[in-house]
mmCIF file of C-alpha atoms in Angstrom:
data_model
loop_
_atom_site.group_PDB
_atom_site.id
_atom_site.type_symbol
_atom_site.label_atom_id
_atom_site.label_comp_id
_atom_site.label_asym_id
_atom_site.label_seq_id
_atom_site.Cartn_x
_atom_site.Cartn_y
_atom_site.Cartn_z
ATOM 1 C CA MET A 1 98.515 91.753 152.116
ATOM 2 C CA SER A 2 98.177 95.572 152.130
ATOM 3 C CA ARG A 3 101.127 97.779 152.249
ATOM 4 C CA ARG A 4 100.078 99.104 155.593
ATOM 5 C CA THR A 5 99.821 95.632 156.951
ATOM 6 C CA SER A 6 103.367 94.795 155.488
ATOM 7 C CA ILE A 7 104.857 97.851 157.060
ATOM 8 C CA PHE A 8 103.312 97.067 160.425
ATOM 9 C CA LEU A 9 104.545 93.535 160.464
ATOM 10 C CA THR A 10 108.103 94.517 159.436
ATOM 11 C CA ALA A 11 108.086 97.286 162.119
ATOM 12 C CA PHE A 12 106.817 94.799 164.706
ATOM 13 C CA GLY A 13 109.680 92.415 163.792
ATOM 14 C CA VAL A 14 112.278 95.121 164.271
ATOM 15 C CA TRP A 15 110.620 96.531 167.433
ATOM 16 C CA SER A 16 110.663 93.070 168.870
ATOM 17 C CA TRP A 17 114.342 92.585 168.394
ATOM 18 C CA VAL A 18 115.071 96.062 169.913
ATOM 19 C CA ILE A 19 112.918 95.278 173.015
ATOM 20 C CA TRP A 20 114.034 91.683 173.543
ATOM 21 C CA ILE A 21 117.746 92.512 173.151
ATOM 22 C CA THR A 22 117.406 95.092 175.898
ATOM 23 C CA PHE A 23 115.525 92.648 178.046
ATOM 24 C CA ALA A 24 118.070 89.874 177.486
ATOM 25 C CA LYS A 25 120.855 92.267 178.631
ATOM 26 C CA ASN A 26 118.846 93.245 181.703
ATOM 27 C CA LEU A 27 118.205 89.549 182.487
ATOM 28 C CA TRP A 28 121.882 88.668 182.230
ATOM 29 C CA ASP A 29 122.765 91.447 184.627
ATOM 30 C CA SER A 30 119.880 90.667 187.032
ATOM 31 C CA ASP A 31 120.639 89.514 190.627
ATOM 32 C CA ARG A 32 117.738 87.050 190.459
ATOM 33 C CA ALA A 33 119.156 85.362 187.409
ATOM 34 C CA TRP A 34 122.076 83.731 189.059
ATOM 35 C CA ALA A 35 122.386 81.563 192.138
ATOM 36 C CA ALA A 36 125.250 82.137 194.699
ATOM 37 C CA ASP A 37 127.204 79.367 193.068
ATOM 38 C CA GLY A 38 126.846 80.955 189.582
ATOM 39 C CA SER A 39 124.345 78.698 188.205
ATOM 40 C CA PRO A 40 121.254 80.029 186.412
ATOM 41 C CA THR A 41 118.031 80.129 188.541
ATOM 42 C CA GLY A 42 114.515 79.213 187.428
ATOM 43 C CA TYR A 43 113.823 82.824 186.901
ATOM 44 C CA PHE A 44 116.660 83.033 184.311
ATOM 45 C CA ILE A 45 115.727 79.861 182.539
ATOM 46 C CA VAL A 46 112.046 80.806 182.215
ATOM 47 C CA HIS A 47 112.855 84.297 180.985
ATOM 48 C CA ALA A 48 115.537 83.099 178.696
ATOM 49 C CA VAL A 49 113.142 80.658 177.048
ATOM 50 C CA LEU A 50 110.599 83.525 176.699
ATOM 51 C CA THR A 51 113.197 85.720 175.107
ATOM 52 C CA VAL A 52 114.270 83.127 172.577
ATOM 53 C CA VAL A 53 110.622 82.466 171.644
ATOM 54 C CA SER A 54 110.038 86.097 171.208
ATOM 55 C CA PHE A 55 113.121 86.526 168.991
ATOM 56 C CA VAL A 56 111.835 83.673 166.772
ATOM 57 C CA LEU A 57 108.231 85.045 166.504
ATOM 58 C CA GLY A 58 109.604 88.616 165.937
ATOM 59 C CA THR A 59 111.836 87.364 163.176
ATOM 60 C CA VAL A 60 109.109 85.311 161.568
ATOM 61 C CA ILE A 61 106.609 88.207 161.737
ATOM 62 C CA GLY A 62 109.104 90.664 160.391
ATOM 63 C CA VAL A 63 110.090 88.285 157.464
ATOM 64 C CA ILE A 64 106.408 87.912 156.589
ATOM 65 C CA GLY A 65 105.967 91.787 156.562
ATOM 66 C CA TRP A 66 109.208 92.215 154.481
ATOM 67 C CA ARG A 67 108.077 89.580 151.916
ATOM 68 C CA GLY A 68 104.706 91.338 151.737
ATOM 69 C CA LEU A 69 106.456 94.698 150.899
ATOM 70 C CA LYS A 70 108.667 93.041 148.302
ATOM 71 C CA ALA A 71 105.687 91.328 146.717
ATOM 72 C CA ARG A 72 103.772 94.714 146.559
ATOM 73 C CA ARG A 73 106.766 96.370 144.831
ATOM 74 C CA ARG A 74 106.873 93.563 142.180
ATOM 75 C CA GLN A 75 103.194 94.003 141.550
ATOM 76 C CA SER A 76 103.478 97.726 141.078
ATOM 77 C CA ALA A 77 106.486 97.463 138.771
#
């Protein structure tokens, strides 16, 4: 994997966490996320699942990029 690709994947992983943490905070505070009795709505559940999947994918992609960077450093040493 090229250095450029590794940097891109690592940056994507970090960016994904920044974006989805912000989204999760906004989701939690959303009026549409909670029913009048305090239970989560379908809107909340769907978007919470989307957020968790995005965290997992962002982490996996970031780790792949980070490992690519480490491998390139070992090759050049």
